[in-house]
Short mmCIF file of C-alpha atoms and ligand atoms in Angstrom, two decimals:
data_model
loop_
_atom_site.label_atom_id
_atom_site.label_comp_id
_atom_site.label_asym_id
_atom_site.label_seq_id
_atom_site.Cartn_x
_atom_site.Cartn_y
_atom_site.Cartn_z
CA MET V 1 -43.48 -32.67 -40.10
CA LYS V 2 -45.90 -31.99 -37.58
CA ASN V 3 -47.66 -29.05 -39.28
CA ARG V 4 -48.90 -31.45 -42.42
CA ARG V 5 -51.87 -33.74 -41.10
CA ALA V 6 -50.56 -37.46 -39.71
CA ASN V 7 -53.48 -39.08 -41.93
CA LYS V 8 -51.50 -37.98 -45.67
CA LEU V 9 -48.16 -38.59 -44.19
CA ARG V 10 -46.49 -42.02 -45.95
CA VAL V 11 -43.98 -43.52 -43.49
CA LEU V 12 -41.66 -45.66 -44.71
CA ILE V 13 -41.23 -48.71 -41.40
CA THR V 14 -38.00 -50.54 -41.91
CA GLY V 15 -37.88 -53.87 -40.10
CA ALA V 16 -42.08 -53.55 -39.41
CA THR V 17 -41.52 -57.23 -38.89
CA GLY V 18 -39.80 -57.34 -36.19
CA PHE V 19 -39.97 -56.90 -32.58
CA LEU V 20 -39.95 -53.07 -32.45
CA GLY V 21 -41.77 -52.37 -36.01
CA LYS V 22 -44.72 -53.97 -34.78
CA TYR V 23 -45.03 -51.81 -32.10
CA ILE V 24 -43.96 -48.49 -33.83
CA ILE V 25 -46.85 -50.02 -36.74
CA GLU V 26 -50.19 -50.02 -33.76
CA GLU V 27 -48.13 -46.44 -32.41
CA LEU V 28 -48.29 -44.64 -35.80
CA VAL V 29 -51.69 -46.19 -37.40
CA SER V 30 -53.56 -45.61 -34.44
CA SER V 31 -52.03 -41.56 -35.49
CA GLY V 32 -53.51 -41.95 -38.29
CA TYR V 33 -50.40 -42.33 -40.42
CA GLN V 34 -50.31 -44.42 -43.69
CA ILE V 35 -47.27 -47.26 -43.71
CA VAL V 36 -44.92 -49.24 -45.92
CA ALA V 37 -43.64 -51.99 -44.35
CA PHE V 38 -40.58 -53.03 -45.24
CA GLY V 39 -38.92 -56.77 -44.55
CA ARG V 40 -37.98 -59.82 -45.91
CA ASN V 41 -40.64 -62.32 -44.18
CA GLU V 42 -43.63 -62.37 -46.05
CA ILE V 43 -45.36 -64.55 -43.29
CA VAL V 44 -44.99 -61.83 -41.12
CA GLY V 45 -45.25 -58.89 -43.46
CA HIS V 46 -48.37 -59.79 -44.86
CA SER V 47 -49.98 -60.42 -41.80
CA LEU V 48 -49.67 -57.03 -40.36
CA GLU V 49 -51.52 -55.70 -44.03
CA SER V 50 -54.03 -53.55 -43.34
CA SER V 51 -56.00 -49.72 -45.11
CA GLN V 52 -53.51 -48.62 -43.35
CA VAL V 53 -50.09 -50.57 -43.78
CA THR V 54 -48.72 -52.24 -46.99
CA PHE V 55 -46.28 -54.43 -46.85
CA VAL V 56 -42.78 -54.53 -49.11
CA LYS V 57 -41.19 -57.28 -49.46
CA GLY V 58 -37.19 -56.31 -49.61
CA ASP V 59 -33.55 -56.50 -47.67
CA LEU V 60 -32.12 -53.82 -47.19
CA THR V 61 -28.69 -54.60 -48.18
CA ASN V 62 -30.11 -54.06 -51.82
CA ILE V 63 -30.67 -50.60 -53.20
CA GLU V 64 -33.38 -51.26 -55.91
CA ASP V 65 -35.17 -52.57 -52.98
CA VAL V 66 -35.14 -49.46 -50.08
CA ARG V 67 -35.50 -47.50 -53.83
CA LYS V 68 -38.67 -48.81 -54.78
CA ALA V 69 -40.36 -48.90 -50.42
CA ALA V 70 -39.29 -45.30 -50.28
CA LEU V 71 -41.21 -44.43 -53.38
CA GLY V 72 -44.17 -41.71 -52.40
CA VAL V 73 -42.57 -41.68 -48.39
CA ASP V 74 -42.66 -38.65 -46.51
CA ALA V 75 -40.26 -39.99 -43.64
CA ILE V 76 -38.91 -42.75 -43.09
CA ILE V 77 -38.18 -45.01 -39.85
CA HIS V 78 -34.93 -46.76 -40.19
CA ALA V 79 -35.37 -49.68 -37.37
CA GLY V 80 -34.15 -53.31 -39.82
CA ALA V 81 -30.55 -54.44 -38.09
CA LEU V 82 -29.17 -58.05 -37.51
CA SER V 83 -30.30 -57.86 -34.18
CA ASP V 84 -27.79 -60.09 -31.75
CA VAL V 85 -24.75 -60.42 -30.00
CA TRP V 86 -23.05 -62.76 -32.79
CA GLY V 87 -22.05 -63.78 -35.87
CA LEU V 88 -19.94 -63.06 -38.40
CA TRP V 89 -18.91 -59.01 -39.00
CA GLN V 90 -19.81 -59.57 -42.87
CA ASP V 91 -23.99 -60.23 -41.88
CA PHE V 92 -23.59 -56.86 -39.38
CA TYR V 93 -21.79 -55.29 -42.35
CA HIS V 94 -23.90 -56.12 -44.68
CA SER V 95 -27.57 -55.66 -43.08
CA ASN V 96 -26.55 -53.04 -40.83
CA VAL V 97 -23.88 -50.94 -42.37
CA ILE V 98 -24.37 -50.95 -45.85
CA GLY V 99 -28.47 -51.56 -45.07
CA THR V 100 -27.54 -48.01 -43.39
CA GLN V 101 -26.17 -46.64 -46.70
CA ASN V 102 -28.78 -47.42 -48.85
CA VAL V 103 -31.15 -46.20 -46.44
CA LEU V 104 -29.62 -42.67 -46.27
CA THR V 105 -29.09 -42.48 -50.83
CA VAL V 106 -32.15 -43.58 -50.67
CA CYS V 107 -32.88 -40.48 -48.65
CA GLU V 108 -30.81 -38.37 -50.78
CA GLU V 109 -32.51 -38.97 -53.58
CA LEU V 110 -36.56 -38.68 -53.01
CA ASN V 111 -35.70 -35.75 -50.92
CA ILE V 112 -37.50 -37.34 -48.17
CA LYS V 113 -38.11 -35.20 -45.20
CA ARG V 114 -37.12 -36.94 -42.27
CA LEU V 115 -35.44 -39.80 -41.42
CA VAL V 116 -35.58 -41.52 -37.91
CA HIS V 117 -32.33 -43.60 -37.31
CA ILE V 118 -32.81 -46.72 -34.88
CA SER V 119 -29.82 -46.76 -32.91
CA SER V 120 -28.83 -48.72 -29.92
CA PRO V 121 -26.87 -47.49 -26.15
CA SER V 122 -25.37 -50.66 -26.38
CA ILE V 123 -22.30 -48.53 -27.88
CA TYR V 124 -21.42 -46.70 -24.69
CA ALA V 125 -20.65 -50.92 -22.97
CA LYS V 126 -17.22 -51.41 -21.59
CA ALA V 127 -15.54 -53.52 -18.89
CA ASP V 128 -16.80 -50.44 -16.17
CA HIS V 129 -19.48 -48.99 -14.28
CA GLN V 130 -21.63 -46.15 -16.50
CA PHE V 131 -23.88 -43.75 -14.50
CA ASN V 132 -26.39 -41.21 -16.47
CA ILE V 133 -24.61 -41.55 -19.49
CA SER V 134 -25.19 -38.38 -22.29
CA GLU V 135 -25.48 -38.93 -25.93
CA GLU V 136 -22.20 -36.98 -26.44
CA GLU V 137 -20.33 -39.34 -24.43
CA ALA V 138 -21.25 -42.54 -27.36
CA PRO V 139 -16.76 -44.07 -28.33
CA LEU V 140 -16.13 -43.42 -31.40
CA GLU V 141 -15.25 -46.73 -31.70
CA ASN V 142 -16.23 -49.66 -29.77
CA ASN V 143 -15.25 -52.89 -31.26
CA LEU V 144 -16.63 -55.62 -28.25
CA ASN V 145 -18.48 -57.36 -30.12
CA TYR V 146 -19.80 -56.92 -34.23
CA TYR V 147 -22.87 -55.76 -33.47
CA ILE V 148 -21.85 -52.50 -31.73
CA LYS V 149 -19.44 -52.56 -33.53
CA SER V 150 -21.53 -51.82 -36.72
CA LYS V 151 -24.04 -49.74 -35.29
CA LEU V 152 -21.05 -47.27 -34.07
CA MET V 153 -20.65 -46.99 -37.56
CA ALA V 154 -24.33 -46.81 -38.91
CA GLU V 155 -24.16 -44.02 -36.52
CA GLN V 156 -21.48 -42.48 -38.22
CA LEU V 157 -23.31 -42.77 -41.42
CA VAL V 158 -25.59 -40.58 -40.42
CA ALA V 159 -23.74 -38.33 -38.76
CA GLN V 160 -21.68 -37.67 -42.04
CA SER V 161 -24.79 -37.13 -44.18
CA ALA V 162 -27.01 -34.00 -45.11
CA VAL V 163 -30.15 -35.93 -44.50
CA PRO V 164 -32.63 -34.46 -41.84
CA THR V 165 -32.06 -37.36 -39.24
CA VAL V 166 -32.91 -38.03 -36.38
CA VAL V 167 -31.07 -40.34 -34.07
CA LEU V 168 -32.76 -42.73 -31.20
CA ARG V 169 -30.76 -45.25 -29.14
CA PRO V 170 -33.24 -46.74 -26.54
CA ARG V 171 -31.64 -48.66 -23.14
CA GLY V 172 -33.11 -52.93 -23.50
CA LEU V 173 -35.89 -52.78 -24.91
CA PHE V 174 -39.22 -55.22 -23.02
CA GLY V 175 -42.46 -56.54 -24.03
CA ILE V 176 -44.56 -58.94 -25.58
CA GLY V 177 -42.66 -60.23 -28.39
CA ASP V 178 -39.61 -60.22 -27.37
CA VAL V 179 -37.26 -63.22 -28.22
CA SER V 180 -34.15 -62.23 -26.94
CA ILE V 181 -34.41 -61.11 -23.46
CA VAL V 182 -36.97 -62.36 -21.19
CA PRO V 183 -36.97 -65.73 -23.34
CA ARG V 184 -33.27 -66.10 -22.81
CA LEU V 185 -33.66 -65.48 -19.37
CA LEU V 186 -36.30 -68.41 -18.86
CA ARG V 187 -33.82 -70.15 -20.54
CA THR V 188 -30.94 -69.81 -17.99
CA ASN V 189 -33.66 -69.78 -15.02
CA ASN V 190 -34.45 -73.50 -16.37
CA THR V 191 -31.13 -74.40 -16.88
CA ILE V 192 -28.10 -73.36 -15.26
CA GLY V 193 -28.98 -70.55 -12.91
CA ILE V 194 -29.35 -66.66 -13.54
CA PRO V 195 -25.49 -65.73 -12.94
CA LEU V 196 -26.08 -62.66 -10.41
CA LEU V 197 -22.41 -61.61 -10.18
CA ASN V 198 -21.29 -58.68 -7.68
CA LYS V 199 -24.99 -59.45 -6.04
CA GLY V 200 -27.56 -58.93 -8.85
CA LYS V 201 -26.75 -54.65 -7.49
CA GLN V 202 -25.47 -53.81 -10.49
CA PHE V 203 -28.41 -51.06 -12.16
CA VAL V 204 -30.12 -51.86 -14.94
CA ASP V 205 -31.89 -49.26 -17.10
CA MET V 206 -35.04 -50.93 -19.29
CA THR V 207 -37.43 -49.63 -22.03
CA CYS V 208 -41.24 -51.21 -22.10
CA VAL V 209 -41.62 -50.99 -25.87
CA GLU V 210 -44.94 -49.03 -26.10
CA ASN V 211 -42.58 -46.66 -24.64
CA VAL V 212 -39.61 -46.64 -27.55
CA ALA V 213 -43.04 -46.91 -30.34
CA TYR V 214 -44.37 -43.12 -28.74
CA ALA V 215 -40.28 -42.24 -28.38
CA ILE V 216 -40.13 -42.59 -31.93
CA ARG V 217 -43.41 -40.43 -32.67
CA LEU V 218 -41.80 -38.03 -31.37
CA CYS V 219 -39.16 -37.85 -32.81
CA LEU V 220 -40.89 -37.74 -36.38
CA GLU V 221 -43.17 -35.28 -35.08
CA HIS V 222 -41.58 -32.74 -33.27
CA GLU V 223 -39.89 -29.71 -34.96
CA LYS V 224 -37.04 -29.59 -32.59
CA ALA V 225 -36.18 -33.43 -33.42
CA PRO V 226 -33.70 -33.18 -36.73
CA GLY V 227 -29.88 -32.76 -36.45
CA GLN V 228 -30.46 -34.63 -32.85
CA ILE V 229 -29.40 -37.76 -30.48
CA TYR V 230 -31.77 -39.84 -28.15
CA ASN V 231 -30.93 -41.79 -25.44
CA LEU V 232 -34.53 -43.65 -24.17
CA THR V 233 -35.39 -45.56 -21.42
CA ASN V 234 -37.92 -46.07 -19.88
CA ASP V 235 -36.41 -43.79 -16.67
CA GLU V 236 -36.47 -46.21 -13.41
CA PRO V 237 -33.09 -48.04 -13.40
CA MET V 238 -32.77 -50.41 -10.73
CA PRO V 239 -30.58 -52.77 -9.33
CA PHE V 240 -30.31 -56.68 -11.56
CA LYS V 241 -31.53 -58.64 -9.15
CA ASP V 242 -34.84 -56.79 -8.42
CA LEU V 243 -35.93 -56.59 -11.48
CA LEU V 244 -35.51 -60.39 -11.88
CA ASP V 245 -37.37 -60.96 -8.18
CA LEU V 246 -40.51 -58.03 -9.84
CA PHE V 247 -40.75 -60.21 -12.86
CA PHE V 248 -40.39 -63.67 -11.44
CA LYS V 249 -42.93 -62.16 -7.98
CA ALA V 250 -45.95 -61.71 -11.14
CA SER V 251 -45.24 -64.80 -12.64
CA GLY V 252 -45.16 -67.23 -10.31
CA ASN V 253 -42.56 -68.64 -10.98
CA SER V 254 -39.18 -69.25 -9.08
CA PRO V 255 -36.17 -67.65 -10.11
CA HIS V 256 -33.07 -69.49 -9.50
CA TYR V 257 -29.79 -68.16 -8.85
CA ARG V 258 -26.24 -68.97 -9.07
CA LYS V 259 -24.52 -66.59 -7.37
CA LEU V 260 -20.53 -66.40 -9.72
CA PRO V 261 -17.12 -64.78 -8.60
CA ALA V 262 -16.97 -61.90 -10.97
CA LYS V 263 -13.23 -61.13 -11.92
CA PRO V 264 -12.53 -65.27 -12.48
CA LEU V 265 -15.26 -65.49 -14.67
CA GLU V 266 -14.44 -62.19 -16.45
CA VAL V 267 -10.90 -63.58 -17.82
CA ILE V 268 -12.39 -67.14 -18.93
CA VAL V 269 -15.35 -65.24 -20.75
CA THR V 270 -12.26 -63.26 -22.06
CA LEU V 271 -10.46 -66.47 -22.63
CA ILE V 272 -13.47 -68.54 -24.31
CA GLU V 273 -14.15 -65.67 -27.17
CA GLY V 274 -11.21 -64.78 -27.80
CA ILE V 275 -11.13 -68.39 -28.96
CA PHE V 276 -14.68 -68.73 -30.40
CA LEU V 277 -13.00 -65.47 -32.58
CA LYS V 278 -9.97 -67.28 -33.09
CA CYS V 279 -11.81 -69.96 -34.89
CA ARG V 280 -14.32 -68.15 -36.50
CA LEU V 281 -17.22 -70.44 -35.09
CA LYS V 282 -20.90 -69.46 -35.76
CA LYS V 283 -22.01 -70.97 -32.41
CA GLU V 284 -22.66 -68.08 -29.46
CA PRO V 285 -20.46 -69.24 -26.62
CA PRO V 286 -21.81 -70.08 -23.67
CA LEU V 287 -20.78 -66.57 -22.31
CA THR V 288 -20.83 -63.88 -24.86
CA ARG V 289 -17.74 -61.03 -23.01
CA TYR V 290 -20.96 -58.17 -23.77
CA THR V 291 -23.57 -60.34 -22.16
CA PHE V 292 -21.37 -60.99 -19.00
CA TYR V 293 -20.87 -56.66 -19.11
CA LEU V 294 -24.26 -56.27 -18.80
CA LEU V 295 -24.34 -59.22 -15.65
CA ALA V 296 -21.71 -57.91 -13.87
CA TYR V 297 -22.21 -53.32 -14.09
CA SER V 298 -23.77 -51.17 -14.03
CA GLN V 299 -25.45 -48.80 -16.81
CA THR V 300 -27.86 -46.16 -16.61
CA LEU V 301 -28.76 -43.63 -19.25
CA SER V 302 -29.47 -39.59 -18.72
CA ILE V 303 -32.45 -38.98 -20.39
CA ASP V 304 -33.62 -35.33 -19.60
CA LYS V 305 -32.51 -34.36 -23.61
CA ILE V 306 -35.62 -35.96 -24.55
CA LYS V 307 -37.79 -35.36 -21.61
CA ARG V 308 -36.41 -31.51 -21.84
CA GLU V 309 -36.66 -31.09 -26.15
CA LEU V 310 -40.03 -33.40 -27.26
CA GLY V 311 -41.43 -33.78 -24.04
CA TYR V 312 -41.41 -37.23 -23.85
CA ARG V 313 -43.12 -39.06 -20.32
CA PRO V 314 -43.09 -43.02 -20.05
CA LYS V 315 -47.17 -44.05 -21.27
CA LEU V 316 -46.04 -47.66 -19.23
CA SER V 317 -43.63 -48.12 -16.25
CA ILE V 318 -41.20 -51.01 -15.59
CA VAL V 319 -44.67 -52.69 -12.86
CA GLU V 320 -46.87 -52.15 -15.68
CA GLY V 321 -44.98 -53.50 -18.77
CA VAL V 322 -44.57 -56.67 -16.54
CA GLN V 323 -48.24 -57.20 -15.47
CA LYS V 324 -48.83 -56.79 -19.17
CA TYR V 325 -46.55 -58.91 -20.17
CA VAL V 326 -47.10 -62.12 -16.89
CA ASP V 327 -51.13 -61.25 -18.01
CA TYR V 328 -50.52 -61.93 -22.17
CA HIS V 329 -47.97 -64.93 -21.21
CA ARG V 330 -50.77 -66.67 -19.08
CA LYS V 331 -53.21 -66.38 -21.75
CA HIS V 332 -51.65 -67.67 -24.18
N1 NAP I 1 -34.31 -55.52 -28.99
C1 NAP I 1 -33.11 -54.54 -27.86
O1 NAP I 1 -33.20 -54.21 -27.04
C2 NAP I 1 -33.02 -52.86 -29.16
C3 NAP I 1 -32.45 -52.09 -27.70
C4 NAP I 1 -31.80 -51.27 -28.86
C5 NAP I 1 -31.37 -50.96 -29.92
N2 NAP I 1 -32.33 -52.00 -30.80
C6 NAP I 1 -32.46 -51.51 -32.11
O2 NAP I 1 -34.35 -51.64 -32.45
C7 NAP I 1 -34.39 -52.38 -33.75
C8 NAP I 1 -34.87 -52.64 -33.96
O3 NAP I 1 -34.71 -54.51 -32.99
P1 NAP I 1 -35.73 -55.80 -33.03
O4 NAP I 1 -35.34 -55.73 -31.14
O5 NAP I 1 -36.97 -55.25 -33.17
O6 NAP I 1 -35.02 -56.62 -33.44
P2 NAP I 1 -35.60 -58.30 -34.77
O7 NAP I 1 -36.82 -58.06 -33.56
O8 NAP I 1 -34.40 -58.69 -34.51
O9 NAP I 1 -35.73 -57.25 -35.88
C9 NAP I 1 -35.26 -56.20 -37.04
C10 NAP I 1 -35.63 -56.17 -37.83
O10 NAP I 1 -34.31 -55.81 -39.75
C11 NAP I 1 -35.13 -56.58 -40.38
N3 NAP I 1 -33.75 -57.03 -40.93
C12 NAP I 1 -32.60 -57.45 -40.42
N4 NAP I 1 -31.92 -57.31 -41.83
C13 NAP I 1 -32.37 -56.65 -42.53
C14 NAP I 1 -32.11 -57.28 -43.95
N5 NAP I 1 -30.60 -56.96 -44.10
N6 NAP I 1 -33.44 -56.10 -44.68
C15 NAP I 1 -34.24 -55.80 -44.29
N7 NAP I 1 -34.61 -56.60 -43.34
C16 NAP I 1 -33.78 -56.63 -42.06
C17 NAP I 1 -35.69 -57.83 -40.46
O11 NAP I 1 -36.32 -58.30 -40.96
P3 NAP I 1 -36.79 -60.06 -41.32
O12 NAP I 1 -37.21 -61.21 -40.31
O13 NAP I 1 -37.96 -59.60 -42.07
O14 NAP I 1 -35.67 -60.01 -41.93
C18 NAP I 1 -36.26 -57.69 -38.70
O15 NAP I 1 -37.92 -56.07 -39.54
C19 NAP I 1 -32.62 -52.79 -34.75
O16 NAP I 1 -32.08 -51.71 -35.16
C20 NAP I 1 -31.37 -52.17 -33.02
O17 NAP I 1 -30.84 -52.40 -33.31
C21 NAP I 1 -33.04 -52.50 -30.09
#
């Protein structure tokens, strides 16, 4: 991929209409690529169009849609996924497992030169503190929630396929356009207060979304990347409370913390989630086990491999990312 001029390469991006998708488009367009942007949301999809970007409406669960979008492309970035902490298994299975299988089948049929598959470090999640996790530490099974289960199954499909694929596991995406982490945090802050377990001393490892898009381009271009799996973060793990204090100080808001005892809460959360699952309730429990683990346990990743092999260095620091986010929201 590196030997050909980027401005002649056509890249299909699934999940182009999502949070990360728009940043991947920006990164690749500025490097001269031609983009086929794939997604279901037509309004967002058409808003992405330009001289370098064509939108193709489609569903990952329909192989014909994927085939049509992939005709004539050199590479695929597969970032499309149902990305949520709660929902029905069949929805996760169809979008994330069948969707990935469809992408792999089309890659084989059309002899696509490279696939960059966006996975997730949530596959490492467990009820324990974990530091400096390396790529080899992925479990064979993790049924903590359906999202994790489906992302792990998707990775296993990739591993079994002959398609030249690079797997990227970016941790906790942060940036403008995020509708998940920060909005949830602010909502909780303004209502019940942010649950602070273990005094907020557990380590979190975030990634500015701009750095993820940059790393994806490295995965697309670097000759050493195919066949590899890479963790990705900003390489700035910090205690949860320090990150929150940084964010609230920059935004001028006051944090409302609610100190809670971790162990009794874990029992309650597990019990409530069990009831929701047994009753097949579509509504999300007030706190899922997965979110509880994020709040209670440290999880940091080793990104030595991507630094060593692809020369990745974060372009934007956490402080810069927070400032950028806050400045944007002051103006809008
Ligand atoms: N956000 C994070 O913190 C994080 C962390 C680690 C890994 N990841 C991974 O990064 C990728 C992007 O995440 P994101 O945060 O950008 O999520 P997002 O904003 O929810 O975007 C998801 C994208 O996937 C598309 N999609 C979902 N199901 C589809 C289907 N059946 N057919 C076609 N398109 C479908 C959506 O398209 P439409 O909206 O057009 O339907 C949307 O463009 C995902 O693979 C996710 O697992 C995210």
